[in-house]
Short mmCIF file of C-alpha atoms in Angstrom, two decimals:
data_model
loop_
_atom_site.label_atom_id
_atom_site.label_comp_id
_atom_site.label_asym_id
_atom_site.label_seq_id
_atom_site.Cartn_x
_atom_site.Cartn_y
_atom_site.Cartn_z
CA HIS A 1 0.00 0.00 0.00
CA TYR A 2 1.05 3.62 -0.43
CA ASP A 3 2.63 5.19 2.66
CA MET A 4 3.79 8.81 2.63
CA SER A 5 5.76 8.26 5.84
CA TRP A 6 7.71 5.26 4.50
CA VAL A 7 11.47 5.47 4.89
CA LYS A 8 13.65 3.28 2.70
CA PRO A 9 15.40 0.72 4.93
CA LYS A 10 19.16 0.77 5.20
CA PRO A 11 20.88 -2.17 3.49
CA LEU A 12 22.34 -4.85 5.73
CA MET A 13 25.78 -4.28 4.18
CA LYS A 14 27.60 -1.26 2.82
CA ARG A 15 28.28 -1.13 -0.90
CA ARG A 16 31.99 -0.56 -0.36
CA HIS A 17 32.11 -3.91 1.41
CA CYS A 18 31.04 -5.77 -1.74
CA PHE A 19 33.99 -7.61 -3.34
CA GLU A 20 34.20 -9.21 -6.78
CA LEU A 21 35.84 -12.36 -8.06
CA ASP A 22 36.80 -13.07 -11.67
CA GLU A 23 34.92 -16.34 -12.24
CA ARG A 24 31.79 -17.47 -14.04
CA ILE A 25 29.46 -20.45 -14.14
CA ASP A 26 26.78 -20.24 -16.82
CA ALA A 27 23.03 -20.88 -16.66
CA TYR A 28 23.61 -24.58 -17.38
CA GLY A 29 26.07 -25.06 -14.52
CA GLN A 30 29.11 -25.19 -16.79
CA VAL A 31 32.36 -23.43 -15.86
CA VAL A 32 33.05 -20.55 -18.27
CA THR A 33 35.77 -18.75 -16.31
CA PRO A 34 37.66 -20.88 -13.76
CA LEU A 35 38.09 -19.58 -10.22
CA LYS A 36 41.64 -18.63 -9.22
CA ASP A 37 42.72 -19.25 -5.64
CA ASP A 38 44.97 -16.17 -5.68
CA ASP A 39 41.95 -13.95 -6.43
CA VAL A 40 40.14 -15.34 -3.40
CA ARG A 41 43.18 -14.78 -1.19
CA ARG A 42 43.43 -11.19 -2.50
CA VAL A 43 39.81 -10.57 -1.48
CA ALA A 44 40.50 -12.21 1.89
CA ALA A 45 43.36 -9.75 2.43
CA GLU A 46 41.04 -6.82 1.63
CA ILE A 47 38.49 -8.12 4.11
CA ARG A 48 41.19 -8.61 6.75
CA ALA A 49 42.20 -4.98 6.25
CA THR A 50 38.63 -3.85 7.04
CA PRO A 51 38.27 -4.42 10.81
CA GLU A 52 34.55 -3.54 11.01
CA ILE A 53 33.65 -6.62 8.93
CA GLN A 54 32.55 -9.43 11.24
CA ALA A 55 30.91 -11.79 8.75
CA VAL A 56 31.15 -12.71 5.07
CA ALA A 57 28.37 -13.73 2.68
CA VAL A 58 29.36 -15.50 -0.55
CA CYS A 59 26.98 -15.45 -3.50
CA LEU A 60 28.18 -16.39 -6.98
CA LEU A 61 26.15 -16.60 -10.19
CA PHE A 62 24.39 -19.93 -10.78
CA SER A 63 26.03 -21.58 -7.78
CA TYR A 64 22.74 -23.40 -7.13
CA LEU A 65 23.46 -25.40 -10.31
CA ASN A 66 27.17 -25.93 -9.67
CA PRO A 67 28.48 -25.07 -6.19
CA ASP A 68 32.15 -25.91 -6.84
CA HIS A 69 33.34 -22.30 -6.94
CA GLU A 70 31.42 -21.27 -3.81
CA LEU A 71 32.67 -24.28 -1.90
CA ARG A 72 36.25 -23.49 -2.88
CA VAL A 73 35.80 -19.85 -1.84
CA ARG A 74 34.43 -21.07 1.49
CA ASP A 75 37.44 -23.32 2.10
CA ILE A 76 39.95 -20.56 1.35
CA LEU A 77 38.13 -17.94 3.44
CA MET A 78 37.91 -20.34 6.39
CA GLU A 79 41.66 -20.80 6.09
CA GLU A 80 42.47 -17.10 5.67
CA LEU A 81 39.78 -15.63 7.98
CA PRO A 82 39.12 -18.27 10.65
CA ASP A 83 37.60 -15.79 13.13
CA LEU A 84 34.90 -14.42 10.81
CA ALA A 85 31.39 -15.83 10.41
CA LEU A 86 30.78 -17.19 6.92
CA SER A 87 27.63 -17.98 4.91
CA ILE A 88 27.48 -19.29 1.34
CA SER A 89 24.35 -19.09 -0.80
CA TYR A 90 24.50 -22.75 -1.85
CA HIS A 91 23.87 -23.76 1.77
CA VAL A 92 21.51 -20.92 2.69
CA LEU A 93 19.27 -20.76 -0.40
CA PRO A 94 20.23 -22.87 -3.44
CA LYS A 95 17.48 -21.40 -5.63
CA TRP A 96 17.28 -19.25 -8.73
CA LYS A 97 16.79 -15.46 -8.58
CA GLU A 98 20.15 -13.95 -7.74
CA TYR A 99 18.96 -10.93 -5.76
CA GLU A 100 16.76 -12.92 -3.39
CA ARG A 101 19.51 -15.50 -2.93
CA ALA A 102 22.11 -12.82 -2.19
CA SER A 103 19.81 -10.92 0.19
CA THR A 104 18.97 -14.07 2.15
CA THR A 105 22.63 -15.08 2.38
CA ILE A 106 23.59 -11.59 3.57
CA ALA A 107 20.88 -11.74 6.25
CA ASP A 108 22.21 -15.11 7.41
CA ALA A 109 25.77 -13.79 7.66
CA TYR A 110 24.57 -10.57 9.30
CA LEU A 111 22.88 -12.55 12.08
CA LYS A 112 25.59 -15.14 12.71
CA PRO A 113 27.93 -13.18 15.03
CA VAL A 114 25.07 -11.93 17.20
CA VAL A 115 23.13 -15.19 17.31
CA SER A 116 26.25 -17.26 18.03
CA LYS A 117 27.17 -14.97 20.92
CA GLN A 118 23.66 -15.04 22.41
CA LEU A 119 23.30 -18.80 22.11
CA LYS A 120 26.72 -19.31 23.70
CA MET A 121 25.61 -17.16 26.64
CA MET A 122 22.34 -19.07 26.90
CA ARG A 123 24.14 -22.40 26.85
CA GLY A 124 26.40 -21.18 29.67
CA ARG A 125 23.43 -20.11 31.79
CA LEU A 126 21.67 -23.43 31.23
CA ASP A 127 24.81 -25.32 32.25
CA ALA A 128 25.21 -23.11 35.33
CA ALA A 129 21.60 -23.85 36.30
CA GLU A 130 22.30 -27.58 35.77
CA VAL A 131 19.54 -27.92 33.18
CA ARG A 132 19.93 -31.42 31.77
CA SER A 133 17.23 -31.47 29.10
CA PRO A 134 18.37 -30.52 25.58
CA ALA A 135 17.70 -26.95 24.47
CA VAL A 136 16.15 -26.25 21.09
CA ILE A 137 15.42 -23.12 19.06
CA ILE A 138 12.20 -22.52 17.14
CA LYS A 139 12.55 -22.06 13.37
CA SER A 140 10.57 -19.86 11.00
CA ASN A 141 8.91 -22.95 9.54
CA GLY A 142 7.47 -23.92 12.92
CA GLY A 143 10.02 -26.66 13.54
CA GLU A 144 12.84 -26.82 16.05
CA MET A 145 16.61 -27.16 15.81
CA THR A 146 19.51 -27.58 18.20
CA LEU A 147 21.60 -24.65 19.39
CA ASP A 148 24.49 -25.71 17.15
CA ALA A 149 22.21 -25.83 14.11
CA ALA A 150 20.77 -22.41 14.99
CA SER A 151 24.27 -20.93 15.16
CA GLU A 152 25.00 -22.24 11.66
CA ALA A 153 21.70 -21.16 10.07
CA PRO A 154 20.34 -18.10 11.91
CA ALA A 155 18.27 -16.91 8.93
CA GLN A 156 15.95 -19.83 9.67
CA MET A 157 14.97 -18.04 12.89
CA VAL A 158 13.60 -14.91 11.18
CA LEU A 159 9.98 -14.33 12.30
CA SER A 160 10.05 -17.54 14.35
CA GLY A 161 8.54 -15.86 17.42
CA PRO A 162 4.93 -15.68 16.18
CA THR A 163 4.88 -19.27 14.90
CA GLY A 164 4.00 -20.78 18.28
CA GLY A 165 0.43 -19.53 18.23
CA VAL A 166 -0.14 -20.84 14.71
CA ILE A 167 1.19 -24.27 15.70
CA ALA A 168 -1.12 -24.34 18.73
CA SER A 169 -4.01 -23.25 16.49
CA ARG A 170 -3.45 -26.30 14.30
CA TYR A 171 -4.00 -28.46 17.36
CA VAL A 172 -7.20 -26.51 18.03
CA THR A 173 -8.52 -27.51 14.59
CA GLU A 174 -7.89 -31.15 15.45
CA GLU A 175 -9.37 -31.00 18.95
CA LEU A 176 -12.52 -29.09 17.89
CA ASP A 177 -12.74 -30.60 14.39
CA ILE A 178 -12.56 -27.21 12.66
CA SER A 179 -11.32 -27.17 9.06
CA HIS A 180 -10.25 -23.53 8.68
CA LEU A 181 -8.92 -21.04 11.22
CA VAL A 182 -7.70 -17.49 10.82
CA THR A 183 -5.37 -16.69 13.69
CA ILE A 184 -4.72 -13.28 15.18
CA ASP A 185 -2.14 -12.60 17.87
CA MET A 186 -2.16 -9.10 19.37
CA GLY A 187 0.52 -8.43 21.94
CA GLY A 188 2.15 -5.28 23.21
CA THR A 189 3.78 -3.95 20.04
CA SER A 190 2.39 -5.81 17.02
CA THR A 191 -0.36 -8.03 15.65
CA ASP A 192 0.37 -11.24 13.74
CA VAL A 193 -2.19 -12.81 11.41
CA SER A 194 -2.08 -16.23 9.74
CA THR A 195 -4.31 -19.06 8.53
CA VAL A 196 -4.72 -22.78 9.13
CA ILE A 197 -6.33 -24.31 6.02
CA ASN A 198 -7.69 -27.86 6.10
CA LYS A 199 -6.05 -28.27 9.51
CA LYS A 200 -2.59 -27.37 8.16
CA GLU A 201 -0.46 -24.26 8.59
CA SER A 202 0.15 -22.04 5.57
CA PHE A 203 3.77 -21.70 4.43
CA THR A 204 5.66 -19.26 2.22
CA THR A 205 9.14 -18.29 1.10
CA ALA A 206 8.10 -14.84 -0.17
CA PHE A 207 9.00 -12.85 2.95
CA GLU A 208 10.65 -9.44 3.18
CA ILE A 209 12.04 -7.93 6.39
CA GLU A 210 11.36 -4.57 4.77
CA TRP A 211 10.29 -3.74 1.26
CA GLY A 212 13.21 -4.74 -0.96
CA VAL A 213 14.99 -6.87 1.68
CA PRO A 214 13.81 -10.44 0.97
CA VAL A 215 14.68 -13.36 3.23
CA GLN A 216 13.35 -16.38 1.38
CA VAL A 217 13.68 -19.20 3.87
CA PRO A 218 10.68 -21.52 4.30
CA MET A 219 8.42 -20.13 7.01
CA ILE A 220 4.87 -20.12 8.30
CA ASP A 221 2.98 -17.45 6.35
CA ILE A 222 2.43 -14.66 8.89
CA ARG A 223 1.39 -11.06 8.22
CA THR A 224 2.61 -8.58 10.86
CA ILE A 225 1.36 -5.04 11.47
CA GLY A 226 2.34 -2.42 14.05
CA ALA A 227 -0.75 -2.59 16.24
CA GLY A 228 -0.53 -3.74 19.84
CA GLY A 229 -1.67 -2.89 23.33
CA GLY A 230 1.29 -0.54 23.71
CA SER A 231 0.80 1.21 20.34
CA ILE A 232 0.80 4.97 20.80
CA ALA A 233 -2.01 7.22 19.56
CA TRP A 234 -0.90 10.51 18.00
CA ILE A 235 -2.08 13.37 15.80
CA ASP A 236 -0.42 13.75 12.40
CA LYS A 237 0.36 17.04 10.63
CA GLY A 238 -3.04 16.97 8.97
CA GLY A 239 -4.82 16.79 12.31
CA MET A 240 -5.81 13.14 11.86
CA LEU A 241 -5.70 10.61 14.68
CA GLN A 242 -3.19 7.79 14.08
CA VAL A 243 -2.27 4.70 16.12
CA GLY A 244 1.19 3.09 15.91
CA PRO A 245 3.56 1.83 14.76
CA GLN A 246 5.40 3.55 17.63
CA SER A 247 4.95 1.65 20.88
CA ALA A 248 5.40 2.35 24.57
CA GLY A 249 6.74 -1.18 24.95
CA ALA A 250 6.71 -2.96 28.29
CA ASN A 251 8.78 -0.31 30.04
CA PRO A 252 7.53 2.30 30.73
CA GLY A 253 4.49 0.83 28.96
CA PRO A 254 1.01 2.36 28.85
CA ALA A 255 0.30 5.31 31.14
CA CYS A 256 -2.07 3.19 33.23
CA TYR A 257 0.82 0.91 34.27
CA GLY A 258 2.10 3.66 36.56
CA ARG A 259 5.72 3.23 35.47
CA GLY A 260 6.27 6.73 34.20
CA GLY A 261 4.69 6.38 30.77
CA THR A 262 2.68 9.38 29.60
CA SER A 263 1.85 8.51 25.98
CA PRO A 264 -1.75 7.46 25.22
CA THR A 265 -1.89 3.81 24.14
CA VAL A 266 -4.45 1.25 23.03
CA THR A 267 -4.42 -0.31 26.50
CA ASP A 268 -5.20 3.08 28.04
CA ALA A 269 -8.11 3.46 25.61
CA ASN A 270 -9.51 0.01 26.45
CA LEU A 271 -9.23 0.81 30.15
CA VAL A 272 -11.13 4.10 29.76
CA LEU A 273 -13.83 2.26 27.76
CA GLY A 274 -14.31 -0.17 30.65
CA ARG A 275 -13.10 -3.19 28.71
CA ILE A 276 -10.39 -3.93 31.28
CA ASN A 277 -11.04 -4.32 35.01
CA PRO A 278 -8.44 -2.08 36.70
CA ASP A 279 -8.59 -4.15 39.90
CA ASN A 280 -8.21 -7.58 38.27
CA PHE A 281 -5.33 -7.06 35.84
CA LEU A 282 -2.99 -10.08 35.97
CA GLY A 283 -5.46 -11.72 38.31
CA GLY A 284 -5.36 -8.76 40.67
CA ARG A 285 -1.58 -8.76 41.07
CA MET A 286 -1.30 -5.42 39.28
CA LYS A 287 -3.60 -2.42 39.68
CA LEU A 288 -4.16 -0.14 36.70
CA ASP A 289 -4.37 3.63 37.07
CA VAL A 290 -7.54 4.88 35.35
CA LYS A 291 -6.72 8.51 36.15
CA ALA A 292 -3.33 8.23 34.45
CA ALA A 293 -4.97 6.68 31.38
CA ARG A 294 -7.52 9.50 31.17
CA ALA A 295 -4.78 12.10 31.60
CA ALA A 296 -2.76 10.53 28.77
CA LEU A 297 -5.78 10.56 26.45
CA GLY A 298 -6.78 14.06 27.54
CA GLY A 299 -4.11 15.80 25.47
CA ILE A 300 -5.15 14.37 22.11
CA ALA A 301 -8.85 14.58 23.06
CA LYS A 302 -8.40 18.33 23.47
CA GLN A 303 -6.66 18.59 20.08
CA LEU A 304 -9.51 16.67 18.46
CA GLY A 305 -12.17 18.70 20.25
CA GLN A 306 -13.98 15.72 21.73
CA SER A 307 -14.39 13.89 25.02
CA ILE A 308 -11.88 11.44 26.44
CA GLU A 309 -14.37 8.58 25.96
CA GLU A 310 -14.92 9.51 22.31
CA THR A 311 -11.17 9.61 21.78
CA ALA A 312 -10.73 6.21 23.43
CA LEU A 313 -13.41 4.73 21.17
CA ALA A 314 -11.77 6.30 18.10
CA ILE A 315 -8.41 4.75 19.05
CA ALA A 316 -10.00 1.33 19.45
CA ARG A 317 -11.76 1.62 16.09
CA ILE A 318 -8.57 2.65 14.29
CA VAL A 319 -6.76 -0.38 15.70
CA ASP A 320 -9.71 -2.58 14.71
CA ASN A 321 -9.55 -1.24 11.15
CA ASN A 322 -5.80 -1.88 10.98
CA MET A 323 -6.34 -5.48 12.05
CA VAL A 324 -9.24 -5.89 9.61
CA GLY A 325 -6.85 -4.84 6.84
CA ALA A 326 -4.44 -7.60 7.89
CA LEU A 327 -7.27 -10.16 8.00
CA ARG A 328 -8.43 -9.14 4.53
CA SER A 329 -4.90 -9.61 3.17
CA VAL A 330 -4.77 -13.28 4.25
CA LEU A 331 -8.41 -14.10 3.45
CA ILE A 332 -10.31 -12.02 0.89
CA GLU A 333 -7.25 -11.00 -1.16
CA ARG A 334 -6.37 -14.69 -1.48
CA GLY A 335 -9.84 -15.76 -2.55
CA PHE A 336 -11.07 -17.14 0.78
CA ASP A 337 -14.56 -16.50 2.17
CA PRO A 338 -14.31 -15.30 5.81
CA ARG A 339 -17.63 -17.04 6.55
CA ASP A 340 -15.86 -20.38 6.13
CA PHE A 341 -13.38 -19.56 8.91
CA THR A 342 -13.28 -19.50 12.69
CA LEU A 343 -11.34 -16.69 14.36
CA CYS A 344 -8.72 -17.93 16.83
CA THR A 345 -7.80 -15.04 19.13
CA PHE A 346 -4.73 -15.17 21.35
CA GLY A 347 -2.09 -12.87 22.70
CA GLY A 348 -2.70 -10.60 25.66
CA ALA A 349 -4.87 -8.05 23.83
CA THR A 350 -6.69 -9.80 20.97
CA PRO A 351 -9.83 -11.01 22.79
CA LEU A 352 -10.66 -7.36 23.61
CA HIS A 353 -11.10 -6.72 19.89
CA ALA A 354 -12.48 -10.09 18.74
CA SER A 355 -16.17 -9.15 18.50
CA ALA A 356 -15.44 -6.03 16.42
CA LEU A 357 -13.25 -8.04 14.04
CA MET A 358 -15.88 -10.76 13.64
CA ARG A 359 -18.59 -8.21 12.95
CA GLU A 360 -16.54 -6.32 10.37
CA MET A 361 -15.24 -9.43 8.56
CA GLY A 362 -18.40 -11.53 8.78
CA ILE A 363 -16.60 -14.34 10.60
CA PRO A 364 -19.31 -16.39 12.37
CA ARG A 365 -17.32 -18.10 15.14
CA ALA A 366 -14.40 -17.46 17.46
CA VAL A 367 -12.17 -19.53 19.70
CA VAL A 368 -10.66 -17.85 22.75
CA PRO A 369 -8.08 -19.99 24.60
CA VAL A 370 -8.33 -20.18 28.38
CA HIS A 371 -4.92 -18.51 28.66
CA PRO A 372 -4.57 -16.42 25.48
CA ALA A 373 -1.34 -14.70 26.58
CA GLN A 374 0.34 -18.11 27.01
CA PHE A 375 -1.08 -19.73 23.88
CA SER A 376 2.07 -19.26 21.77
CA ALA A 377 4.16 -20.86 24.53
CA TYR A 378 1.89 -23.92 24.37
CA GLY A 379 2.54 -24.07 20.64
CA PHE A 380 6.29 -24.12 21.15
CA ILE A 381 5.96 -27.08 23.51
CA MET A 382 3.99 -28.96 20.83
CA THR A 383 6.40 -28.35 17.96
CA ASN A 384 8.54 -31.01 16.29
CA ALA A 385 11.82 -30.91 14.42
CA ARG A 386 11.43 -29.90 10.79
CA VAL A 387 13.97 -29.60 7.98
CA ASP A 388 13.20 -27.95 4.64
CA ARG A 389 15.46 -28.55 1.66
CA GLN A 390 14.98 -26.91 -1.72
CA ARG A 391 16.95 -26.64 -4.94
CA THR A 392 16.33 -25.12 -8.35
CA THR A 393 16.64 -27.09 -11.55
CA GLN A 394 14.75 -26.03 -14.65
CA PHE A 395 12.81 -28.28 -17.00
CA ILE A 396 10.30 -27.66 -19.77
CA SER A 397 7.36 -30.04 -19.38
CA THR A 398 7.79 -31.36 -22.92
CA LYS A 399 11.39 -32.32 -22.10
CA PHE A 400 11.00 -33.39 -18.49
CA ASP A 401 13.94 -35.46 -17.25
CA ALA A 402 12.32 -37.70 -14.65
CA GLU A 403 15.56 -39.49 -13.80
CA ARG A 404 17.36 -36.23 -13.05
CA ALA A 405 14.42 -34.90 -11.04
CA ASN A 406 14.27 -38.09 -8.97
CA THR A 407 18.02 -37.91 -8.34
CA ILE A 408 17.75 -34.34 -7.05
CA MET A 409 14.75 -35.24 -4.90
CA SER A 410 16.61 -38.23 -3.45
CA ASP A 411 19.60 -36.02 -2.65
CA LEU A 412 17.35 -33.52 -0.85
CA VAL A 413 15.71 -36.29 1.17
CA SER A 414 19.11 -37.74 2.13
CA GLU A 415 20.41 -34.31 3.20
CA SER A 416 17.29 -33.73 5.30
CA LEU A 417 17.52 -37.12 7.00
CA ASP A 418 21.22 -36.61 7.69
CA GLU A 419 20.53 -33.24 9.32
CA LEU A 420 17.76 -34.70 11.48
CA LYS A 421 19.98 -37.59 12.55
CA THR A 422 22.82 -35.18 13.35
CA GLN A 423 20.45 -33.35 15.68
CA GLY A 424 19.40 -36.62 17.33
CA TYR A 425 16.09 -37.27 15.56
CA ARG A 426 15.85 -40.79 14.12
CA ARG A 427 12.28 -42.07 14.59
CA GLY A 428 8.84 -41.11 13.38
CA ILE A 429 10.16 -39.07 10.45
CA GLU A 430 7.64 -38.00 7.80
CA ILE A 431 8.77 -36.90 4.33
CA TYR A 432 6.82 -34.39 2.22
CA ARG A 433 7.86 -33.86 -1.40
CA ALA A 434 6.72 -31.00 -3.61
CA LEU A 435 7.51 -29.31 -6.91
CA GLU A 436 7.30 -25.59 -7.63
CA LEU A 437 5.92 -25.18 -11.15
CA ARG A 438 5.12 -22.21 -13.37
CA TYR A 439 3.89 -21.58 -16.88
CA LEU A 440 6.51 -20.58 -19.43
CA GLY A 441 7.11 -16.83 -19.12
CA GLN A 442 5.52 -16.63 -15.68
CA ASN A 443 7.66 -15.14 -12.90
CA TYR A 444 6.23 -16.97 -9.89
CA GLU A 445 5.66 -20.60 -8.99
CA LEU A 446 2.86 -22.71 -7.53
CA GLU A 447 3.74 -25.53 -5.15
CA LEU A 448 2.26 -28.93 -5.99
CA PRO A 449 2.71 -32.03 -3.78
#
């Protein structure tokens, strides 16, 4: 959508830190210009002379068809620069489309130093606490992986946080025998929307951190917007009331928390509207300050020339409309009829807005978990290990090479099984095979089992 306030995101790497190699593999995987080891060592010396570089991403043309050059570059860089994190596109995303492959590999390398450090600290704390059970990290595809695997493939953790609620929602469809769910998770800073179709999560690889920064790892298809309980209401230059994406966060949080926050938030609005019991927040363990909430809303109410209650209702309606837009994007814009779905509402704030969303979208039913704020955590407990492997090879249907396709598929299955076994998973393994197909001249693919 058009956004006058949009600011182009900064690239994950600076252009002056992009180095070239004189080599070439063509579109058929054949070597046109051989790689020279001395060229790689020259680039390694340039990188070594740039102390701010902490990680290296390697992406060469058509390496998904023939990885020999990338693998050789990796070996030399590991020898020359043993202390730097390293990602190569053949391991991160061996698929066609150079820009998406490069962007995803850069994101993986960008995350490696930070993720490795954090996981090392976490491992130390677990050992100090004498925790004996194995620790796992949730992946973007809703699976789990060991700490070592997470350190080697951090891009697979992008947007993994919201997957727990979607996984738990799939179990809801099985327990209640519901075919289709649309899930909505409203927390303190954002709202995440997804779907469970025919009792299965929806997946995608077409994800962008920001517009123009794709990270195309397999992941549960989740749409995120900046609307949460801590989202701040404000007046723009045109005198219009806006809500978010700025957030008060957990500290200081909404004004009603009494922690020094003064900005009017969605939680303050819901409190003023009487939707939250100020004496029973967190089961009565925390008292909310209604006067502070009214004072926070008073400033923008005066600017709008209306009462505090009218302003609170306007804030709630704006947030509702923002969430309706997200629901439309995963339902109506994809050809689904909302009347065929049940709304699954979780997260600390979503149930407060459920009835308005159902009314606006025409969704006939809703499921509210007993503990909506803990629902995603339940999903993480229920998750299983999952490995996705993908590789591009191009055929025309009239000249389909079944033997070659079966060989590639067998290789992918073997790699997946090896990774699962390395992580300690050997039993109860299910294998799902799929092809991504497109019409000649079409620029996107459809996945077929």
